[in-house]
mmCIF file of C-alpha atoms in Angstrom:
data_model
loop_
_atom_site.group_PDB
_atom_site.id
_atom_site.type_symbol
_atom_site.label_atom_id
_atom_site.label_comp_id
_atom_site.label_asym_id
_atom_site.label_seq_id
_atom_site.Cartn_x
_atom_site.Cartn_y
_atom_site.Cartn_z
ATOM 1 C CA MET G 1 -14.423 93.276 1.356
ATOM 2 C CA GLN G 2 -13.214 90.505 3.664
ATOM 3 C CA TYR G 3 -12.864 87.943 0.853
ATOM 4 C CA PRO G 4 -11.895 89.846 -2.324
ATOM 5 C CA ASN G 5 -10.403 86.782 -3.996
ATOM 6 C CA ASN G 6 -13.044 84.219 -3.020
ATOM 7 C CA ALA G 7 -14.884 83.264 -6.213
ATOM 8 C CA ASP G 8 -17.925 81.902 -4.378
ATOM 9 C CA VAL G 9 -18.367 85.151 -2.440
ATOM 10 C CA LEU G 10 -18.056 87.219 -5.635
ATOM 11 C CA HIS G 11 -20.584 84.965 -7.342
ATOM 12 C CA GLU G 12 -23.112 85.239 -4.523
ATOM 13 C CA ARG G 13 -22.638 89.012 -4.297
ATOM 14 C CA SER G 14 -23.446 89.298 -8.019
ATOM 15 C CA VAL G 15 -26.802 87.542 -7.682
ATOM 16 C CA ALA G 16 -28.740 90.422 -6.118
ATOM 17 C CA PHE G 17 -27.483 92.872 -8.743
ATOM 18 C CA ASN G 18 -28.369 90.594 -11.658
ATOM 19 C CA LYS G 19 -31.829 89.837 -10.264
ATOM 20 C CA ARG G 20 -32.502 93.577 -10.045
ATOM 21 C CA GLY G 21 -31.289 94.171 -13.591
ATOM 22 C CA MET G 22 -28.118 95.949 -12.467
ATOM 23 C CA TYR G 23 -25.990 93.917 -14.861
ATOM 24 C CA ALA G 24 -22.973 96.223 -15.100
ATOM 25 C CA ARG G 25 -22.218 95.761 -11.409
ATOM 26 C CA GLY G 26 -23.433 92.172 -11.349
ATOM 27 C CA PHE G 27 -21.141 91.115 -14.175
ATOM 28 C CA GLN G 28 -18.193 93.011 -12.754
ATOM 29 C CA LEU G 29 -18.414 90.677 -9.758
ATOM 30 C CA LEU G 30 -19.368 87.588 -11.730
ATOM 31 C CA ASP G 31 -16.583 88.050 -14.274
ATOM 32 C CA SER G 32 -14.128 88.204 -11.383
ATOM 33 C CA ALA G 33 -15.508 84.930 -10.019
ATOM 34 C CA VAL G 34 -15.131 83.295 -13.436
ATOM 35 C CA HIS G 35 -11.563 84.589 -13.740
ATOM 36 C CA ILE G 36 -10.624 83.036 -10.387
ATOM 37 C CA ASP G 37 -12.482 79.724 -10.785
ATOM 38 C CA PRO G 38 -13.904 79.295 -14.309
ATOM 39 C CA ALA G 39 -14.923 75.650 -13.905
ATOM 40 C CA SER G 40 -17.258 76.517 -11.025
ATOM 41 C CA HIS G 41 -18.821 79.715 -12.360
ATOM 42 C CA LEU G 42 -18.846 79.719 -16.175
ATOM 43 C CA GLY G 43 -22.087 77.767 -16.316
ATOM 44 C CA TYR G 44 -23.920 80.222 -14.096
ATOM 45 C CA ARG G 45 -22.622 83.188 -16.092
ATOM 46 C CA GLY G 46 -23.776 81.502 -19.288
ATOM 47 C CA TRP G 47 -27.188 80.886 -17.733
ATOM 48 C CA ILE G 48 -27.509 84.588 -16.844
ATOM 49 C CA LYS G 49 -26.424 85.612 -20.349
ATOM 50 C CA LEU G 50 -28.952 83.230 -21.882
ATOM 51 C CA HIS G 51 -31.997 83.905 -19.732
ATOM 52 C CA MET G 52 -31.547 87.487 -18.601
ATOM 53 C CA LEU G 53 -29.496 89.171 -21.326
ATOM 54 C CA ARG G 54 -30.482 87.088 -24.369
ATOM 55 C CA ASP G 55 -26.794 87.088 -25.245
ATOM 56 C CA TYR G 56 -26.946 83.731 -27.003
ATOM 57 C CA LYS G 57 -23.453 83.907 -28.501
ATOM 58 C CA GLY G 58 -21.885 84.837 -25.176
ATOM 59 C CA ALA G 59 -23.867 82.196 -23.331
ATOM 60 C CA LEU G 60 -22.884 79.500 -25.807
ATOM 61 C CA ARG G 61 -19.197 80.434 -25.486
ATOM 62 C CA ASP G 62 -19.445 80.047 -21.714
ATOM 63 C CA PHE G 63 -21.256 76.699 -21.961
ATOM 64 C CA LEU G 64 -18.752 75.304 -24.470
ATOM 65 C CA ARG G 65 -15.820 76.416 -22.336
ATOM 66 C CA GLN G 66 -17.464 74.946 -19.237
ATOM 67 C CA ASP G 67 -17.934 71.667 -21.080
ATOM 68 C CA ALA G 68 -14.277 71.588 -22.069
ATOM 69 C CA LEU G 69 -13.143 72.188 -18.498
ATOM 70 C CA THR G 70 -15.377 69.468 -17.024
ATOM 71 C CA ALA G 71 -15.338 66.800 -19.710
ATOM 72 C CA ASP G 72 -15.597 64.027 -17.132
ATOM 73 C CA HIS G 73 -19.174 64.880 -16.115
ATOM 74 C CA VAL G 74 -22.336 66.674 -17.233
ATOM 75 C CA ASP G 75 -22.750 70.142 -15.780
ATOM 76 C CA TYR G 76 -26.064 71.475 -14.506
ATOM 77 C CA PRO G 77 -25.970 75.295 -14.351
ATOM 78 C CA MET G 78 -28.906 76.416 -12.222
ATOM 79 C CA SER G 79 -30.034 72.745 -12.180
ATOM 80 C CA GLU G 80 -30.448 72.591 -15.978
ATOM 81 C CA ASN G 81 -28.576 70.158 -18.207
ATOM 82 C CA ILE G 82 -25.838 72.087 -20.029
ATOM 83 C CA HIS G 83 -26.620 70.371 -23.341
ATOM 84 C CA PHE G 84 -30.206 71.578 -22.968
ATOM 85 C CA LEU G 85 -28.956 75.131 -22.448
ATOM 86 C CA LYS G 86 -26.644 74.862 -25.458
ATOM 87 C CA ALA G 87 -29.590 73.660 -27.533
ATOM 88 C CA ILE G 88 -31.565 76.809 -26.726
ATOM 89 C CA CYS G 89 -28.600 78.976 -27.745
ATOM 90 C CA TYR G 90 -28.099 77.142 -31.032
ATOM 91 C CA ASP G 91 -31.793 77.417 -31.865
ATOM 92 C CA LYS G 92 -31.940 81.133 -31.085
ATOM 93 C CA LEU G 93 -28.838 81.630 -33.246
ATOM 94 C CA GLY G 94 -30.543 79.872 -36.160
ATOM 95 C CA ASP G 95 -28.680 76.541 -36.053
ATOM 96 C CA HIS G 96 -31.784 74.419 -35.568
ATOM 97 C CA GLU G 97 -30.295 71.039 -36.482
ATOM 98 C CA THR G 98 -27.482 71.370 -33.942
ATOM 99 C CA ALA G 99 -30.085 72.476 -31.409
ATOM 100 C CA LEU G 100 -32.102 69.306 -32.008
ATOM 101 C CA THR G 101 -28.961 67.193 -31.600
ATOM 102 C CA CYS G 102 -28.181 68.931 -28.299
ATOM 103 C CA PHE G 103 -31.720 68.333 -27.040
ATOM 104 C CA ASP G 104 -31.196 64.623 -27.751
ATOM 105 C CA THR G 105 -27.839 64.681 -25.943
ATOM 106 C CA ALA G 106 -29.456 66.408 -22.982
ATOM 107 C CA ARG G 107 -32.065 63.691 -22.791
ATOM 108 C CA THR G 108 -29.655 60.760 -23.050
ATOM 109 C CA SER G 109 -27.188 62.313 -20.596
ATOM 110 C CA SER G 110 -29.841 62.942 -17.939
ATOM 111 C CA MET G 111 -30.260 60.434 -15.138
ATOM 112 C CA ASP G 112 -33.160 58.000 -15.448
ATOM 113 C CA GLY G 113 -36.183 59.428 -13.717
ATOM 114 C CA PHE G 114 -34.719 62.949 -13.713
ATOM 115 C CA VAL G 115 -35.338 64.055 -17.298
ATOM 116 C CA ASP G 116 -36.615 67.638 -17.350
ATOM 117 C CA TYR G 117 -39.861 67.694 -19.353
ATOM 118 C CA LYS G 118 -38.719 70.981 -20.940
ATOM 119 C CA ILE G 119 -36.077 69.090 -22.936
ATOM 120 C CA ASP G 120 -38.772 67.308 -24.942
ATOM 121 C CA LEU G 121 -41.115 70.309 -24.901
ATOM 122 C CA TYR G 122 -38.525 72.684 -26.340
ATOM 123 C CA LYS G 123 -37.402 70.136 -28.908
ATOM 124 C CA ALA G 124 -40.999 69.738 -30.074
ATOM 125 C CA ILE G 125 -41.412 73.535 -30.285
ATOM 126 C CA VAL G 126 -38.278 73.797 -32.438
ATOM 127 C CA LEU G 127 -39.611 71.040 -34.702
ATOM 128 C CA PHE G 128 -42.962 72.841 -34.936
ATOM 129 C CA GLN G 129 -41.306 76.143 -35.803
ATOM 130 C CA ASN G 130 -39.389 74.375 -38.563
ATOM 131 C CA ASN G 131 -42.549 72.901 -40.153
ATOM 132 C CA ARG G 132 -42.037 69.361 -38.872
ATOM 133 C CA GLU G 133 -45.445 69.179 -37.289
ATOM 134 C CA THR G 134 -45.929 65.403 -37.378
ATOM 135 C CA ASN G 135 -42.745 64.801 -35.396
ATOM 136 C CA ALA G 136 -43.559 67.700 -33.087
ATOM 137 C CA ALA G 137 -47.067 66.407 -32.364
ATOM 138 C CA ALA G 138 -45.742 62.992 -31.348
ATOM 139 C CA ILE G 139 -43.344 64.569 -28.840
ATOM 140 C CA PHE G 140 -45.983 66.948 -27.470
ATOM 141 C CA ARG G 141 -48.143 63.903 -26.724
ATOM 142 C CA GLN G 142 -45.183 62.273 -24.948
ATOM 143 C CA VAL G 143 -44.753 65.427 -22.870
ATOM 144 C CA LEU G 144 -48.398 65.231 -21.819
ATOM 145 C CA GLU G 145 -47.903 61.637 -20.689
ATOM 146 C CA GLN G 146 -45.163 62.902 -18.354
ATOM 147 C CA TYR G 147 -46.772 66.237 -17.468
ATOM 148 C CA PRO G 148 -50.544 66.051 -18.174
ATOM 149 C CA LYS G 149 -51.163 69.709 -17.310
ATOM 150 C CA CYS G 150 -48.602 71.252 -19.653
ATOM 151 C CA SER G 151 -50.425 74.230 -21.154
ATOM 152 C CA GLU G 152 -47.705 74.783 -23.781
ATOM 153 C CA ALA G 153 -48.021 71.257 -25.165
ATOM 154 C CA TYR G 154 -51.802 71.652 -25.472
ATOM 155 C CA TYR G 155 -51.377 75.059 -27.100
ATOM 156 C CA TYR G 156 -49.049 73.768 -29.813
ATOM 157 C CA LEU G 157 -51.102 70.629 -30.370
ATOM 158 C CA ALA G 158 -54.121 72.887 -30.885
ATOM 159 C CA ARG G 159 -52.193 74.809 -33.540
ATOM 160 C CA ILE G 160 -51.138 71.587 -35.254
ATOM 161 C CA TYR G 161 -54.696 70.220 -35.238
ATOM 162 C CA LYS G 162 -55.986 73.548 -36.560
ATOM 163 C CA HIS G 163 -53.493 73.441 -39.436
ATOM 164 C CA SER G 164 -54.609 69.912 -40.323
ATOM 165 C CA ASN G 165 -58.301 70.882 -40.157
ATOM 166 C CA ARG G 166 -59.021 68.712 -37.106
ATOM 167 C CA LYS G 167 -61.170 71.447 -35.584
ATOM 168 C CA ASP G 168 -62.776 69.568 -32.697
ATOM 169 C CA GLU G 169 -59.428 68.280 -31.424
ATOM 170 C CA ALA G 170 -57.945 71.748 -31.869
ATOM 171 C CA ALA G 171 -60.762 73.288 -29.826
ATOM 172 C CA THR G 172 -60.349 70.720 -27.050
ATOM 173 C CA CYS G 173 -56.596 71.270 -26.806
ATOM 174 C CA ALA G 174 -56.947 75.063 -26.905
ATOM 175 C CA SER G 175 -59.523 74.912 -24.121
ATOM 176 C CA LEU G 176 -57.239 72.721 -21.990
ATOM 177 C CA ALA G 177 -54.287 75.029 -22.690
ATOM 178 C CA ARG G 178 -56.285 77.984 -21.372
ATOM 179 C CA ALA G 179 -57.612 76.118 -18.335
ATOM 180 C CA TYR G 180 -54.205 74.864 -17.204
ATOM 181 C CA TYR G 181 -52.537 78.195 -17.984
ATOM 182 C CA LEU G 182 -54.988 79.967 -15.695
ATOM 183 C CA GLN G 183 -54.256 77.395 -12.988
ATOM 184 C CA GLY G 184 -50.575 78.340 -13.172
ATOM 185 C CA TYR G 185 -49.281 75.351 -15.140
ATOM 186 C CA LYS G 186 -47.047 77.314 -17.490
ATOM 187 C CA LEU G 187 -43.434 78.227 -18.110
ATOM 188 C CA LYS G 188 -42.602 81.129 -15.836
ATOM 189 C CA ASN G 189 -39.807 82.825 -13.971
ATOM 190 C CA ALA G 190 -40.093 85.707 -11.537
ATOM 191 C CA TYR G 191 -37.138 87.569 -13.045
ATOM 192 C CA ASN G 192 -37.193 86.988 -16.793
ATOM 193 C CA GLU G 193 -39.209 85.725 -19.727
ATOM 194 C CA MET G 194 -38.691 82.041 -20.385
ATOM 195 C CA PRO G 195 -37.533 80.742 -23.767
ATOM 196 C CA TYR G 196 -40.589 79.914 -25.908
ATOM 197 C CA GLU G 197 -42.916 81.312 -23.248
ATOM 198 C CA ILE G 198 -46.533 81.767 -24.328
ATOM 199 C CA TYR G 199 -49.073 84.207 -22.955
ATOM 200 C CA LEU G 200 -52.785 84.144 -22.281
ATOM 201 C CA GLU G 201 -53.281 86.461 -25.257
ATOM 202 C CA ASP G 202 -51.731 83.803 -27.517
ATOM 203 C CA ILE G 203 -54.140 81.155 -26.270
ATOM 204 C CA ASN G 204 -57.175 83.464 -26.440
ATOM 205 C CA LEU G 205 -56.325 84.446 -30.025
ATOM 206 C CA LEU G 206 -55.973 80.791 -30.998
ATOM 207 C CA ASN G 207 -59.316 79.994 -29.360
ATOM 208 C CA CYS G 208 -60.975 82.806 -31.337
ATOM 209 C CA GLN G 209 -59.442 81.593 -34.594
ATOM 210 C CA ILE G 210 -60.615 78.036 -33.996
ATOM 211 C CA THR G 211 -64.098 79.159 -32.957
ATOM 212 C CA SER G 212 -64.494 81.448 -35.964
ATOM 213 C CA THR G 213 -63.392 78.641 -38.272
ATOM 214 C CA GLN G 214 -65.901 76.265 -36.715
ATOM 215 C CA VAL G 215 -68.707 78.821 -36.983
ATOM 216 C CA SER G 216 -67.819 79.535 -40.603
ATOM 217 C CA THR G 217 -67.725 75.841 -41.458
ATOM 218 C CA ASN G 218 -71.016 75.114 -39.705
ATOM 219 C CA GLY G 219 -72.625 78.113 -41.369
ATOM 220 C CA ASN G 220 -71.590 76.914 -44.800
ATOM 221 C CA ALA G 221 -72.922 73.463 -43.972
ATOM 222 C CA ASP G 222 -76.277 74.933 -42.920
ATOM 223 C CA ARG G 223 -76.542 76.962 -46.115
ATOM 224 C CA ASN G 224 -75.758 73.904 -48.193
#
């Protein structure tokens, strides 16, 4: 009430509403902040649209407009590279090749030593989902060099090894995925589901599939 035209105050007031899922009120405030100072608040609004509303078209519009307004530097809405966020939007909208290009831009535009491991992880997941498993596997291994307890990388490597009939490696990776997941090494957010998030049920199902395949193979070998 004291600062009705202060964009930062409007932004901060919107946070509690958006975190509680009260988006009508939250966006009423946030849209006002963007109207007053778009360069400072578009990125955050896009981040909320992406992660909390799954409004990929709206989020991408905000990110592209933010980029145009701040062409002299790379923006980091909620501490995430804006090209990385655009990549997620493009992928979810079905433009996988542009998504892959944006993941690459996010990586090259990040400061040395400050590259978010999720950039490579998400790129590898997109490659996997588009049947480019060899390329995906190589990047998942790179992710594990940077983040050795990444349950998602182990999970997808297990799926790749299972598809290529490398059952022992698949079983090892699936077991590690489950162990690290249970230790809390997983994509998570207290307020929303993460893009490409996996669940314990996914890992358990994969473990069962690998185990049943191994049992079936060993049983056939014994009968022979």
